[in-house]
CSV table of C-alpha atoms and ligand atoms in Angstrom, one decimal:
chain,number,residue,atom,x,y,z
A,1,UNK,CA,24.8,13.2,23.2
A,2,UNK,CA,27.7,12.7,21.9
A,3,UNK,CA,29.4,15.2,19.7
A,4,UNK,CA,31.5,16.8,22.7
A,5,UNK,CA,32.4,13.4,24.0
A,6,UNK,CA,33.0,11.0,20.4
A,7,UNK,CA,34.1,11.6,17.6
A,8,UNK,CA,31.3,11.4,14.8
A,9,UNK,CA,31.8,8.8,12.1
A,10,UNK,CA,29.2,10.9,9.0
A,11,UNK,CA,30.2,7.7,6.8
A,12,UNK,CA,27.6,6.1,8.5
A,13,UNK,CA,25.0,8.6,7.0
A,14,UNK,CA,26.4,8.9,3.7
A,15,UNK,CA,26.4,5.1,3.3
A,16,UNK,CA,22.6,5.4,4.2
A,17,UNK,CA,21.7,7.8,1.5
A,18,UNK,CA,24.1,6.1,-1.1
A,19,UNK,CA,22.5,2.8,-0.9
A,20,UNK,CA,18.7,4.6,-0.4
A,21,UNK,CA,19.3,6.3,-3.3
A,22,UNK,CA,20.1,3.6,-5.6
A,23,UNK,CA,16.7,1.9,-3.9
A,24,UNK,CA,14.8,4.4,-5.2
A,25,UNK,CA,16.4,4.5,-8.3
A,26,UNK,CA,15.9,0.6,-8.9
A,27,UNK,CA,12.4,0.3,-6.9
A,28,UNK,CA,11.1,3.5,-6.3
A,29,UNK,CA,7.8,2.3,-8.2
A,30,UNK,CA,7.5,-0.7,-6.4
A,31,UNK,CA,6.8,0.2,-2.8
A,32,UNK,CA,6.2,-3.3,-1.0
A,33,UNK,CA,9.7,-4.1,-2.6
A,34,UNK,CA,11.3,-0.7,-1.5
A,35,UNK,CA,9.9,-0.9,2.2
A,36,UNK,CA,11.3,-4.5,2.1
A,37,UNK,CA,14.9,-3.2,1.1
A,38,UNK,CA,15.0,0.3,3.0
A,39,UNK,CA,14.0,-1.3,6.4
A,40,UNK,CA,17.1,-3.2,7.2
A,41,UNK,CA,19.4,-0.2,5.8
A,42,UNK,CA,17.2,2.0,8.7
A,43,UNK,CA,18.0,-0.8,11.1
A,44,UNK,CA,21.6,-0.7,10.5
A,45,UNK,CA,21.6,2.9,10.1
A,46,UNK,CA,20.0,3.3,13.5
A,47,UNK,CA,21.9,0.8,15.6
A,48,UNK,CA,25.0,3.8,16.4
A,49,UNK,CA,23.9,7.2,17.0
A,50,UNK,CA,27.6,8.1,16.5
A,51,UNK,CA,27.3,9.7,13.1
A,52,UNK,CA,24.1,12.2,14.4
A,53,UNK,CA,25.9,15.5,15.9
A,54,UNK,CA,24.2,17.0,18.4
A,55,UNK,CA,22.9,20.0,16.4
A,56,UNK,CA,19.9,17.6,15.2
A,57,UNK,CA,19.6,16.0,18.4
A,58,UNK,CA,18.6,18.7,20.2
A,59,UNK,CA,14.9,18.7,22.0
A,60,UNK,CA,12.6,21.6,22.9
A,61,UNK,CA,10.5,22.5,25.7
A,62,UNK,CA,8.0,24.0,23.2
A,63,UNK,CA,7.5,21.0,21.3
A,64,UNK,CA,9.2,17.6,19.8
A,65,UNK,CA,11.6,18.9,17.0
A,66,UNK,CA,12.0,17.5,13.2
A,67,UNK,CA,15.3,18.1,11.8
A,68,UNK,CA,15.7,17.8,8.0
A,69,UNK,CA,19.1,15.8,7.1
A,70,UNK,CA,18.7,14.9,3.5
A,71,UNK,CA,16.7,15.5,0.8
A,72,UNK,CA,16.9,13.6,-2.5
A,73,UNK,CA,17.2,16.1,-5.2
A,74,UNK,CA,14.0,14.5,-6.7
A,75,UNK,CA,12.5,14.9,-3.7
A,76,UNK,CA,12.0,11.0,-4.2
A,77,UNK,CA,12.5,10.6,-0.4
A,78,UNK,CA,13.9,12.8,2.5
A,79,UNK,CA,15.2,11.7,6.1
A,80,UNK,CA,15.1,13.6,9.2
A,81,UNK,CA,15.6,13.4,13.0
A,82,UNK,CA,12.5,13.2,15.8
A,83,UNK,CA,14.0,14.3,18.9
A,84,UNK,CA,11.4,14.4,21.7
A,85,UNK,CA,11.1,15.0,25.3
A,86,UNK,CA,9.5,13.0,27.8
A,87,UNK,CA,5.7,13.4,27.5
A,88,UNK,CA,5.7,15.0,24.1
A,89,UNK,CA,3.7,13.8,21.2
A,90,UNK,CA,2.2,14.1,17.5
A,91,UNK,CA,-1.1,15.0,16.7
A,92,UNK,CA,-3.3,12.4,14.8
A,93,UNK,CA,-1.4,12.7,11.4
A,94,UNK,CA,-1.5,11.2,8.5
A,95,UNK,CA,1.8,11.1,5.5
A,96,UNK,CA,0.4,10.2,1.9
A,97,UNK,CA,3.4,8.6,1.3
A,98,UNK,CA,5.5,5.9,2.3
A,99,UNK,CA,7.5,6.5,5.7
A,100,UNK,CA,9.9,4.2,7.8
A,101,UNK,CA,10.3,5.0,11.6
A,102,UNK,CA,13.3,3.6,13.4
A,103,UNK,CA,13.7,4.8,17.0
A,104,UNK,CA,17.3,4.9,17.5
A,105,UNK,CA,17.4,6.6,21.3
A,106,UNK,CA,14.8,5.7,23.9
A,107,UNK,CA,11.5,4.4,23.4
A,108,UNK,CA,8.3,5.4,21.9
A,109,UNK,CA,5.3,4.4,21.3
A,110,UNK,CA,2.7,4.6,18.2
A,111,UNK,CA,-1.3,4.9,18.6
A,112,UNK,CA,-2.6,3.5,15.1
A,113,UNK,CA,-6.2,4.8,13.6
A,114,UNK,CA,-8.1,3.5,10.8
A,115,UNK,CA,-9.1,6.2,8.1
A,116,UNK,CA,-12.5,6.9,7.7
A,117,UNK,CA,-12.7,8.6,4.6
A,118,UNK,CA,-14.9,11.1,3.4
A,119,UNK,CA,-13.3,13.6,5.8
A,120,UNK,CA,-14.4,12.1,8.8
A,121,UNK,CA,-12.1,11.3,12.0
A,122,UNK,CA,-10.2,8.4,12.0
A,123,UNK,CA,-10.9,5.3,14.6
A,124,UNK,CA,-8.5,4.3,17.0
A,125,UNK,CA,-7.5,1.0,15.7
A,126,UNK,CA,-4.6,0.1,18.4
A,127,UNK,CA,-1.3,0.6,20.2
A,128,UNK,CA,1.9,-0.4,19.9
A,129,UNK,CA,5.6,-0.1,22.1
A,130,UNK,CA,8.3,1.0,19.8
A,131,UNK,CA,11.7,0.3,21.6
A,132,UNK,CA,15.1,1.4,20.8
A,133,UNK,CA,15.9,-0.3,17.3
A,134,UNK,CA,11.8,-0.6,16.3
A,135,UNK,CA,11.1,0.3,13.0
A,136,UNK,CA,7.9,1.1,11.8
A,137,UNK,CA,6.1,1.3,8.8
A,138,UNK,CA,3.1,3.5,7.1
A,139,UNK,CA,1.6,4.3,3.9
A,140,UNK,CA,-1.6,4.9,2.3
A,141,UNK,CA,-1.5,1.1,1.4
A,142,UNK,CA,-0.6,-0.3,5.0
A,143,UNK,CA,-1.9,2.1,7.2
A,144,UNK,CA,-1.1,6.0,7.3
A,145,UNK,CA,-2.7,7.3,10.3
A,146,UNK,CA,-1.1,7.3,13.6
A,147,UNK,CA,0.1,9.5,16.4
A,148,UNK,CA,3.6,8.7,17.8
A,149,UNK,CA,5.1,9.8,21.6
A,150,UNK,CA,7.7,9.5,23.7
A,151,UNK,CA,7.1,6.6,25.8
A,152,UNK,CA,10.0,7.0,28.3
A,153,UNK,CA,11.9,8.9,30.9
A,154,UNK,CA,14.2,10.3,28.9
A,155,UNK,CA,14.8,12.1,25.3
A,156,UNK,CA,14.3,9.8,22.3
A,157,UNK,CA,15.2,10.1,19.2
A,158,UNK,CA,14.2,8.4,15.8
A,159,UNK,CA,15.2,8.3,12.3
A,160,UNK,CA,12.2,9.1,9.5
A,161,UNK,CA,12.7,8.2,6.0
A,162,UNK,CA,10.0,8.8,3.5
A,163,UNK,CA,9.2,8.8,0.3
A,164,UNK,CA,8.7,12.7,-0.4
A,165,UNK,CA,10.2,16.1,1.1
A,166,UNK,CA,7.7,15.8,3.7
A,167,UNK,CA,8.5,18.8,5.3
A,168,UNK,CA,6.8,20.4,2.4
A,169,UNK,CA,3.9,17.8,1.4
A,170,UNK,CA,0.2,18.8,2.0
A,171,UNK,CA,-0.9,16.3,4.5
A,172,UNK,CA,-3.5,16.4,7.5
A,173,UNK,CA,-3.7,16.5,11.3
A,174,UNK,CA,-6.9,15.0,12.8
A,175,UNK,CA,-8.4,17.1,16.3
A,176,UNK,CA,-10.1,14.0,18.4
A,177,UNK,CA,-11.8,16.4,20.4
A,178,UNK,CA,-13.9,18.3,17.7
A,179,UNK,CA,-13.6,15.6,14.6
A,180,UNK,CA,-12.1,18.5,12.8
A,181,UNK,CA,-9.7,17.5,9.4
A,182,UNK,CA,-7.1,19.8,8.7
A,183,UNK,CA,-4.4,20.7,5.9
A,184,UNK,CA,-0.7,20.9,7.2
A,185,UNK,CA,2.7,21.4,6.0
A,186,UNK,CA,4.7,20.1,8.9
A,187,UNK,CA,8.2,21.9,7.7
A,188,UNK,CA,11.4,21.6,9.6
A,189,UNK,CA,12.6,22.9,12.6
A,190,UNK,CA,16.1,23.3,11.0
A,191,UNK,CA,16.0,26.7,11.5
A,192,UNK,CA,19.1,28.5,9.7
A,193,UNK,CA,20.7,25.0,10.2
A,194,UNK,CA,22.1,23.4,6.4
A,195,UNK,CA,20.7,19.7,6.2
A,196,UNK,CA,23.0,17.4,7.9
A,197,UNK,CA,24.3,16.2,4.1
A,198,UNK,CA,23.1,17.9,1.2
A,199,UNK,CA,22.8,16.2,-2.8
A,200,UNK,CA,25.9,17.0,-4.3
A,201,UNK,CA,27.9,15.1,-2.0
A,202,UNK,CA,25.9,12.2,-2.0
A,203,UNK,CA,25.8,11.5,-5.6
B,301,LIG,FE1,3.9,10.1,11.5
């Protein structure tokens, strides 16, 4: 990437969370209507990687990364970058809220499952290809199970809005092998790292 090489252009972002936030403000208790609105800001938001420096871009052998960039101050929705190696991928998760996935670099792919409720393992449902520029949808309403890889040769990288601080949110992982249900709080791999833009200067 690109931070050594161009020069970043952060309006790009800031635009993003301008315009999300006054989404939320005007439709945050309408989802269908929000999801409708918020998708093509993600798609524009996604189609330069210019304005992402290279400090949230940055993949692990260990394990695909998820870099916090903003945070509402409502926590009324958050955004954060997926950066993943070839090979790497989610467990069976689920969000509780709503999410938007645009894949901005490389290509991935998402394995959809049916909730079963009552505690019980969800049912693979389906597969989909998620190029570069896909966006994705999930919510309780529409679907909120899934587990998303890599599906290419090289490092991708995708955009996640959604409509919590997610990094905190009590959500679960699903283990195919033994049908175990778990609680997790995903957090951020952020480290000591400051989101890339933080409230006050967004508002
Ligand atoms: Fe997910």
């Amino acid at each position: 990437m690109t931070s050594a090489t161009k020069p970043l252009n952060p309006k790009r972002f800031e635009d993003f969370i301008r315009h999300m936030t006054a989404l939320v403000e005007s439709l945050g208790d309408d989802e269908p209507a929000l999801l409708d609105a918020a998708e093509p800001l993600l798609g524009d938001l996604i189609r330069s990687d210019d304005w992402l420096p290279e400090r949230f871009a940055r993949p692990s052998e260990q394990s695909y990364r998820q870099y916090l960039l903003y945070c509402d101050p409502m926590q009324r929705f958050s955004v954060l970058s997926f950066v993943w190696q070839p090979g790497q991928m989610t467990p069976v998760h689920d969000h509780t809220v709503w999410g938007l996935v645009g894949v901005m670099r490389g290509e991935e792919r998402c394995e959809e499952y049916v909730a079963t409720g009552g505690g019980r393992l969800p049912r693979k449902s389906g597969e989909h290809a998620l190029p570069c520029g896909a966006i994705d949808r999930v919510s309780p309403r529409i679907g909120d199970v899934h587990r998303v890889s890599n599906a290419g040769r090289g490092t991708a990288i995708s955009i996640h809005v959604y409509g919590a601080d997610i990094g905190t949110t009590t959500r679960h992982v699903f283990d195919e092998s033994t049908g175990a249900v778990k609680d997790f709080v995903s957090g951020y791999n952020n480290g000591e790292q400051a989101p890339l833009l933080v409230a006050t200067k967004a508002r």
